[in-house]
GROMACS .gro file of C-alpha atoms in nm:
model
  362
    1MET     CA    1  26.511  34.699  25.457
    2THR     CA    2  26.868  34.709  25.341
    3ALA     CA    3  27.113  34.763  25.622
    4THR     CA    4  27.431  34.968  25.555
    5SER     CA    5  27.759  34.917  25.744
    6PHE     CA    6  27.655  35.205  25.976
    7ASP     CA    7  27.337  35.029  26.045
    8LEU     CA    8  27.505  34.720  26.164
    9TRP     CA    9  27.807  34.837  26.346
   10ALA     CA   10  27.665  35.166  26.503
   11PRO     CA   11  27.443  34.977  26.740
   12LEU     CA   12  27.714  34.753  26.854
   13CYS     CA   13  27.958  35.061  26.908
   14VAL     CA   14  27.702  35.257  27.100
   15ALA     CA   15  27.612  34.965  27.329
   16PHE     CA   16  27.998  34.896  27.378
   17VAL     CA   17  28.082  35.247  27.479
   18VAL     CA   18  27.792  35.274  27.719
   19ALA     CA   19  27.855  34.933  27.887
   20PHE     CA   20  28.224  35.006  27.910
   21ALA     CA   21  28.174  35.338  28.063
   22ALA     CA   22  27.920  35.233  28.297
   23THR     CA   23  28.111  34.925  28.444
   24PRO     CA   24  28.334  35.126  28.678
   25LEU     CA   25  28.009  35.282  28.797
   26SER     CA   26  27.840  34.943  28.847
   27ILE     CA   27  28.136  34.851  29.078
   28ARG     CA   28  28.095  35.153  29.297
   29ILE     CA   29  27.711  35.094  29.324
   30ALA     CA   30  27.779  34.727  29.409
   31HIS     CA   31  27.981  34.824  29.704
   32ARG     CA   32  27.715  35.078  29.824
   33ILE     CA   33  27.416  34.827  29.802
   34GLY     CA   34  27.609  34.509  29.912
   35ALA     CA   35  27.608  34.322  29.586
   36ILE     CA   36  27.924  34.155  29.669
   37ASP     CA   37  28.011  33.782  29.574
   38VAL     CA   38  28.187  33.648  29.886
   39PRO     CA   39  28.313  33.292  29.827
   40LYS     CA   40  28.142  33.071  30.092
   41ASP     CA   41  28.202  32.729  29.941
   42ASP     CA   42  28.445  32.532  29.728
   43ARG     CA   43  28.233  32.578  29.419
   44ARG     CA   44  28.361  32.929  29.377
   45MET     CA   45  28.663  32.978  29.149
   46HIS     CA   46  28.770  33.305  29.325
   47THR     CA   47  28.908  33.357  29.668
   48ASP     CA   48  28.837  33.733  29.712
   49ALA     CA   49  28.520  33.933  29.756
   50ILE     CA   50  28.419  34.055  29.404
   51PRO     CA   51  28.146  34.305  29.320
   52ARG     CA   52  27.864  34.138  29.114
   53PHE     CA   53  27.662  34.416  28.974
   54GLY     CA   54  27.812  34.435  28.636
   55GLY     CA   55  27.466  34.344  28.473
   56PHE     CA   56  27.377  34.699  28.547
   57ALA     CA   57  27.629  34.816  28.278
   58ILE     CA   58  27.523  34.564  28.035
   59PHE     CA   59  27.163  34.654  28.092
   60LEU     CA   60  27.231  35.039  28.035
   61GLY     CA   61  27.439  34.957  27.723
   62MET     CA   62  27.169  34.737  27.575
   63MET     CA   63  26.873  34.968  27.659
   64VAL     CA   64  27.039  35.294  27.533
   65SER     CA   65  27.138  35.140  27.206
   66LEU     CA   66  26.810  34.976  27.142
   67LEU     CA   67  26.604  35.300  27.233
   68ILE     CA   68  26.824  35.474  26.959
   69PHE     CA   69  26.816  35.197  26.703
   70GLY     CA   70  26.521  34.956  26.767
   71ARG     CA   71  26.251  35.171  26.939
   72ASN     CA   72  26.025  35.198  26.621
   73HIS     CA   73  25.974  34.819  26.591
   74GLU     CA   74  25.685  34.669  26.793
   75ASP     CA   75  25.851  34.332  26.850
   76SER     CA   76  26.153  34.510  26.958
   77MET     CA   77  25.963  34.691  27.236
   78SER     CA   78  25.811  34.369  27.357
   79ALA     CA   79  26.150  34.214  27.395
   80MET     CA   80  26.264  34.531  27.577
   81ILE     CA   81  25.988  34.509  27.812
   82GLY     CA   82  26.068  34.156  27.910
   83CYS     CA   83  26.432  34.237  27.957
   84CYS     CA   84  26.348  34.521  28.191
   85LEU     CA   85  26.144  34.284  28.398
   86ILE     CA   86  26.386  33.998  28.416
   87PHE     CA   87  26.659  34.267  28.510
   88LEU     CA   88  26.466  34.386  28.806
   89PHE     CA   89  26.386  34.035  28.926
   90ALA     CA   90  26.751  33.934  28.891
   91VAL     CA   91  26.866  34.254  29.086
   92VAL     CA   92  26.649  34.135  29.378
   93ASP     CA   93  26.785  33.784  29.345
   94ASP     CA   94  27.147  33.935  29.366
   95LEU     CA   95  27.056  34.129  29.672
   96LYS     CA   96  26.822  33.902  29.850
   97THR     CA   97  26.901  33.546  29.701
   98LEU     CA   98  26.566  33.430  29.594
   99SER     CA   99  26.466  33.059  29.615
  100PRO     CA  100  26.471  32.855  29.290
  101ILE     CA  101  26.083  32.864  29.270
  102GLN     CA  102  26.077  33.247  29.301
  103LYS     CA  103  26.354  33.280  29.051
  104LEU     CA  104  26.155  33.060  28.791
  105PHE     CA  105  25.845  33.252  28.878
  106GLY     CA  106  26.015  33.584  28.786
  107GLN     CA  107  26.139  33.432  28.469
  108ILE     CA  108  25.806  33.305  28.368
  109VAL     CA  109  25.636  33.645  28.422
  110ALA     CA  110  25.904  33.820  28.215
  111ALA     CA  111  25.876  33.560  27.930
  112GLY     CA  112  25.478  33.582  27.972
  113ALA     CA  113  25.509  33.967  27.923
  114VAL     CA  114  25.705  33.912  27.606
  115TYR     CA  115  25.425  33.671  27.471
  116GLY     CA  116  25.158  33.903  27.611
  117THR     CA  117  25.288  34.198  27.420
  118GLY     CA  118  25.280  34.016  27.083
  119LEU     CA  119  25.617  33.862  27.031
  120LYS     CA  120  25.580  33.492  27.020
  121ILE     CA  121  25.692  33.155  26.822
  122GLU     CA  122  25.409  33.113  26.600
  123PHE     CA  123  25.523  32.848  26.355
  124ILE     CA  124  25.805  32.591  26.314
  125THR     CA  125  25.948  32.484  25.986
  126ASN     CA  126  25.832  32.133  25.906
  127TRP     CA  127  26.155  31.978  25.766
  128PHE     CA  128  25.992  31.648  25.702
  129ALA     CA  129  25.728  31.797  25.463
  130GLU     CA  130  25.806  31.783  25.079
  131ASP     CA  131  25.754  32.147  25.041
  132GLY     CA  132  25.945  32.237  25.368
  133GLY     CA  133  25.636  32.416  25.490
  134ASN     CA  134  25.563  32.551  25.840
  135MET     CA  135  25.368  32.406  26.123
  136VAL     CA  136  25.147  32.662  26.269
  137LEU     CA  137  25.101  32.660  26.648
  138GLY     CA  138  24.781  32.699  26.827
  139ASN     CA  139  24.752  32.975  27.085
  140VAL     CA  140  24.812  32.754  27.383
  141THR     CA  141  25.103  32.566  27.219
  142CYS     CA  142  25.231  32.901  27.105
  143CYS     CA  143  25.234  33.043  27.458
  144ILE     CA  144  25.395  32.735  27.612
  145MET     CA  145  25.670  32.706  27.350
  146THR     CA  146  25.750  33.077  27.373
  147VAL     CA  147  25.775  33.069  27.764
  148ILE     CA  148  25.970  32.751  27.766
  149TRP     CA  149  26.220  32.872  27.513
  150ILE     CA  150  26.276  33.215  27.686
  151VAL     CA  151  26.302  33.043  28.028
  152ALA     CA  152  26.547  32.754  27.902
  153ILE     CA  153  26.790  32.982  27.725
  154THR     CA  154  26.779  33.239  28.020
  155ASN     CA  155  26.885  32.955  28.265
  156ALA     CA  156  27.141  32.798  28.021
  157VAL     CA  157  27.332  33.129  28.009
  158ASN     CA  158  27.291  33.176  28.382
  159LEU     CA  159  27.432  32.825  28.473
  160ILE     CA  160  27.753  32.859  28.246
  161ASP     CA  161  27.842  33.180  28.426
  162GLY     CA  162  28.103  33.012  28.627
  163LEU     CA  163  28.446  33.147  28.522
  164ASP     CA  164  28.584  33.482  28.462
  165GLY     CA  165  28.479  33.614  28.121
  166LEU     CA  166  28.303  33.283  28.030
  167ALA     CA  167  27.923  33.383  27.983
  168ALA     CA  168  27.994  33.721  27.847
  169GLY     CA  169  28.250  33.576  27.572
  170ILE     CA  170  28.008  33.296  27.486
  171CYS     CA  171  27.719  33.545  27.443
  172ILE     CA  172  27.925  33.777  27.219
  173ILE     CA  173  28.012  33.470  27.001
  174SER     CA  174  27.658  33.362  26.984
  175THR     CA  175  27.491  33.694  26.928
  176LEU     CA  176  27.743  33.767  26.640
  177CYS     CA  177  27.670  33.439  26.472
  178ILE     CA  178  27.287  33.470  26.510
  179GLY     CA  179  27.307  33.837  26.390
  180TYR     CA  180  27.497  33.726  26.091
  181ILE     CA  181  27.219  33.458  26.009
  182ALA     CA  182  26.959  33.712  26.054
  183TYR     CA  183  27.142  33.943  25.822
  184ILE     CA  184  27.182  33.689  25.536
  185HIS     CA  185  26.820  33.606  25.575
  186GLY     CA  186  26.723  33.981  25.541
  187GLN     CA  187  26.595  34.045  25.891
  188TYR     CA  188  26.708  34.376  26.000
  189VAL     CA  189  26.575  34.419  26.353
  190PRO     CA  190  26.701  34.084  26.481
  191THR     CA  191  27.035  34.164  26.326
  192VAL     CA  192  27.049  34.499  26.510
  193ALA     CA  193  26.938  34.351  26.846
  194MET     CA  194  27.207  34.096  26.837
  195MET     CA  195  27.476  34.359  26.753
  196VAL     CA  196  27.347  34.543  27.059
  197ILE     CA  197  27.367  34.248  27.283
  198ALA     CA  198  27.724  34.163  27.165
  199GLY     CA  199  27.834  34.526  27.210
  200SER     CA  200  27.688  34.529  27.572
  201ALA     CA  201  27.870  34.222  27.666
  202LEU     CA  202  28.184  34.327  27.482
  203GLY     CA  203  28.202  34.659  27.689
  204PHE     CA  204  28.176  34.469  28.009
  205LEU     CA  205  28.426  34.191  27.918
  206PRO     CA  206  28.756  34.379  27.970
  207PHE     CA  207  28.662  34.408  28.343
  208ASN     CA  208  28.530  34.054  28.370
  209PHE     CA  209  28.816  33.855  28.199
  210HIS     CA  210  29.060  33.676  28.433
  211PRO     CA  211  29.146  33.815  28.683
  212ALA     CA  212  28.805  33.969  28.703
  213LYS     CA  213  28.756  34.319  28.866
  214THR     CA  214  28.368  34.255  28.877
  215PHE     CA  215  28.105  33.986  28.794
  216MET     CA  216  27.784  34.041  28.604
  217GLY     CA  217  27.563  33.874  28.855
  218ASP     CA  218  27.229  33.721  28.793
  219CYS     CA  219  27.113  34.045  28.667
  220GLY     CA  220  27.366  34.019  28.392
  221SER     CA  221  27.365  33.649  28.295
  222GLN     CA  222  26.985  33.611  28.304
  223LEU     CA  223  26.957  33.931  28.118
  224LEU     CA  224  27.192  33.822  27.831
  225GLY     CA  225  27.019  33.480  27.820
  226PHE     CA  226  26.672  33.633  27.813
  227ALA     CA  227  26.750  33.902  27.542
  228ILE     CA  228  26.917  33.641  27.324
  229ALA     CA  229  26.621  33.412  27.352
  230ALA     CA  230  26.352  33.692  27.307
  231PHE     CA  231  26.502  33.873  27.008
  232SER     CA  232  26.591  33.525  26.829
  233ILE     CA  233  26.214  33.473  26.818
  234MET     CA  234  26.161  33.758  26.569
  235GLY     CA  235  26.097  33.630  26.208
  236THR     CA  236  25.871  33.752  25.928
  237VAL     CA  237  25.974  33.540  25.630
  238LYS     CA  238  25.958  33.164  25.555
  239GLY     CA  239  26.332  33.123  25.587
  240ALA     CA  240  26.349  33.303  25.932
  241THR     CA  241  26.191  33.013  26.099
  242VAL     CA  242  26.531  32.858  26.109
  243VAL     CA  243  26.650  33.167  26.290
  244VAL     CA  244  26.349  33.136  26.537
  245VAL     CA  245  26.444  32.816  26.711
  246VAL     CA  246  26.683  32.579  26.541
  247ILE     CA  247  26.984  32.810  26.490
  248PRO     CA  248  26.992  32.978  26.841
  249ALA     CA  249  26.983  32.633  26.982
  250LEU     CA  250  27.278  32.527  26.777
  251VAL     CA  251  27.477  32.846  26.856
  252LEU     CA  252  27.402  32.811  27.236
  253GLY     CA  253  27.456  32.435  27.222
  254LEU     CA  254  27.738  32.449  27.466
  255PRO     CA  255  27.549  32.608  27.765
  256ILE     CA  256  27.229  32.406  27.671
  257VAL     CA  257  27.407  32.065  27.657
  258ASP     CA  258  27.580  32.171  27.997
  259THR     CA  259  27.253  32.247  28.145
  260ILE     CA  260  27.085  31.932  28.037
  261PHE     CA  261  27.372  31.726  28.170
  262ALA     CA  262  27.370  31.927  28.503
  263ILE     CA  263  26.977  31.859  28.546
  264LEU     CA  264  27.030  31.481  28.465
  265ARG     CA  265  27.331  31.444  28.700
  266ARG     CA  266  27.147  31.610  28.998
  267LEU     CA  267  26.839  31.389  28.923
  268ILE     CA  268  27.053  31.073  28.911
  269ASN     CA  269  27.220  31.174  29.239
  270HIS     CA  270  26.876  31.249  29.401
  271GLN     CA  271  26.994  31.617  29.443
  272PRO     CA  272  26.776  31.930  29.392
  273ILE     CA  273  26.784  32.050  29.035
  274SER     CA  274  26.899  32.398  29.157
  275MET     CA  275  27.184  32.269  29.370
  276GLY     CA  276  27.518  32.401  29.258
  277ASP     CA  277  27.811  32.154  29.201
  278LYS     CA  278  28.164  32.161  29.042
  279GLU     CA  279  28.077  31.900  28.760
  280HIS     CA  280  27.993  32.173  28.490
  281LEU     CA  281  28.188  32.146  28.188
  282HIS     CA  282  28.414  32.441  28.265
  283HIS     CA  283  28.489  32.292  28.601
  284ARG     CA  284  28.603  31.973  28.425
  285ILE     CA  285  28.813  32.166  28.212
  286MET     CA  286  28.982  32.333  28.509
  287ARG     CA  287  29.039  31.997  28.666
  288ALA     CA  288  29.212  31.879  28.347
  289GLY     CA  289  29.500  32.108  28.437
  290TYR     CA  290  29.419  32.423  28.246
  291GLY     CA  291  29.399  32.771  28.411
  292GLN     CA  292  29.107  33.000  28.406
  293ARG     CA  293  29.217  33.198  28.099
  294ARG     CA  294  29.284  32.881  27.873
  295SER     CA  295  28.971  32.700  28.011
  296VAL     CA  296  28.761  33.013  27.908
  297MET     CA  297  28.951  33.035  27.560
  298LEU     CA  298  28.891  32.676  27.492
  299MET     CA  299  28.508  32.711  27.570
  300TYR     CA  300  28.516  33.003  27.332
  301CYS     CA  301  28.663  32.784  27.056
  302VAL     CA  302  28.400  32.522  27.106
  303SER     CA  303  28.121  32.783  27.099
  304GLY     CA  304  28.276  32.953  26.788
  305ILE     CA  305  28.263  32.610  26.605
  306LEU     CA  306  27.891  32.574  26.695
  307GLY     CA  307  27.828  32.924  26.577
  308ILE     CA  308  27.982  32.818  26.229
  309VAL     CA  309  27.776  32.505  26.242
  310ALA     CA  310  27.462  32.727  26.295
  311ILE     CA  311  27.564  32.947  25.999
  312LEU     CA  312  27.630  32.647  25.779
  313TYR     CA  313  27.289  32.501  25.882
  314SER     CA  314  27.098  32.817  25.791
  315ARG     CA  315  27.245  32.775  25.450
  316LYS     CA  316  27.122  32.405  25.436
  317LEU     CA  317  27.480  32.281  25.428
  318PHE     CA  318  27.405  31.985  25.659
  319VAL     CA  319  27.684  31.744  25.578
  320GLU     CA  320  27.943  32.029  25.668
  321SER     CA  321  27.743  32.111  25.986
  322VAL     CA  322  27.767  31.744  26.099
  323GLY     CA  323  28.136  31.729  26.023
  324LEU     CA  324  28.190  32.043  26.247
  325ILE     CA  325  27.983  31.901  26.541
  326ALA     CA  326  28.195  31.586  26.517
  327VAL     CA  327  28.505  31.817  26.531
  328ALA     CA  328  28.363  31.998  26.844
  329ILE     CA  329  28.285  31.669  27.016
  330MET     CA  330  28.631  31.530  26.950
  331LEU     CA  331  28.791  31.854  27.087
  332LEU     CA  332  28.601  31.824  27.412
  333TYR     CA  333  28.689  31.454  27.442
  334VAL     CA  334  29.065  31.533  27.400
  335ILE     CA  335  29.046  31.804  27.648
  336LEU     CA  336  28.856  31.596  27.905
  337SER     CA  337  29.000  31.258  27.873
  338GLU     CA  338  29.277  31.111  28.083
  339THR     CA  339  29.263  31.401  28.310
  340SER     CA  340  29.389  31.203  28.600
  341ASN     CA  341  29.711  31.129  28.433
  342ARG     CA  342  29.763  31.491  28.339
  343ASN     CA  343  29.702  31.609  28.690
  344VAL     CA  344  29.944  31.346  28.830
  345ASN     CA  345  30.223  31.441  28.595
  346VAL     CA  346  30.167  31.802  28.700
  347ARG     CA  347  30.184  31.721  29.082
  348GLY     CA  348  30.476  31.491  29.015
  349VAL     CA  349  30.685  31.770  28.848
  350LYS     CA  350  30.604  32.006  29.123
  351ILE     CA  351  30.687  31.751  29.408
  352LYS     CA  352  31.024  31.680  29.206
  353ASP     CA  353  31.114  32.049  29.181
  354LYS     CA  354  31.034  32.093  29.549
  355LYS     CA  355  31.257  31.807  29.654
  356ASN     CA  356  31.541  31.941  29.420
  357CYS     CA  357  31.508  32.285  29.586
  358GLU     CA  358  31.541  32.116  29.943
  359ASN     CA  359  31.844  31.918  29.835
  360GLY     CA  360  32.005  32.237  29.696
  361ASP     CA  361  31.949  32.407  30.018
  362LYS     CA  362  32.113  32.137  30.205
   0.00000   0.00000   0.00000
C-alpha cells in the first residue's frame, strides 16, 4: 500500500491535537483522584507536588488516532488491546503503588494478550547465513521472545522517565526514526502506528518540558514503551525483520543501556533490582553541572544519533553505523568525564562571588 503525505501526517496531527487538548483535563483529574507526585526522597528532581496523570492524555491521543487510521488491521488491534491493558495496570500503580512483582505481572499479562491475539515475533534475520535467510522460531520460543521484548522495552522507557520531558522526547525521536524505517521498507501500518505514538507524546511534551506542569506517570511511560515495543513487532516482508528486533533496539539504545547498567549496579551493590537510585545516566549528567533543560537536550542528541544509526543500519550501511555509535560514545564520555573538576570550579566561582559581595557590603 502506497502512503501519501496525508496518510503519514494526519495520524500524527490527530494524536497531537487530542493529547494536547486532553492534558489540561488530565491535570484536573489528577487532583481529583489523588494522582500527585509528592517528592519524598532525594531521588526526585522536583521540590513541589506535581500531577502525574499525563499518561491519560497520551492514551486518549493514541487510541483516538489509531481507531481512525489503524482499526482495520488485525495486528494493530492486537497491539491496541495490549496498550489498553498496560494503561489500566499502570493507572492502578500510579494510584496504589504496586509492588515490583505486581507491576511485572501486569506487564506480562498485557504482553501475553498481544501474543495471544496474534501479534508475535515469529522469525529473526539470520545475518550469518550466506543468503541472509530467516530463523523461524518455534511456538514456545516465539511466545517467550515476544513477551520478553515487550516487557523489556516497557521498563526501559519507564526507567528513563526521570527528568522533565526526557521520556516523552526520546520516545518522539525513537518513533519517528522507527516509522521512517518502516516507511522505506514499505510497511504502512507500523509507519502509521509510530506516527501516532510520536504525535501523542508531542502533544503532551509542552506541558512536561522543564519546568513541568504535569508528569506522565507510569500510565504514560509504560504505555509509550509498550506501544513502541508492540507495534515494532509488525513485519510482513523479509526486510522487515530488521524493523522487528534489531532496529528498535538500536533506536532505544539509550534507555536500554541505562536499564542494563542500573540492573548490574544494583546486583553488584546487593540491592533490589527495583530499588531506585540517582546513578542513572540523566542523574550523572545533572551532576556534571548541567541543568535539567540542557541535560534533557543532550540526551535528545544522543538518542537522535542512535536513531540515525538505526536508519543507516536498516540500509546495511554498517561502517557508517559503527562510526556514529563511536561518536555517541565519545559524546557521553566528554559529558560525563571529570565532573568533579567542573563542579569544583562552579562552586569556587559561587564562593568567590559571595565573598566579593560581602566585601562590597563592608
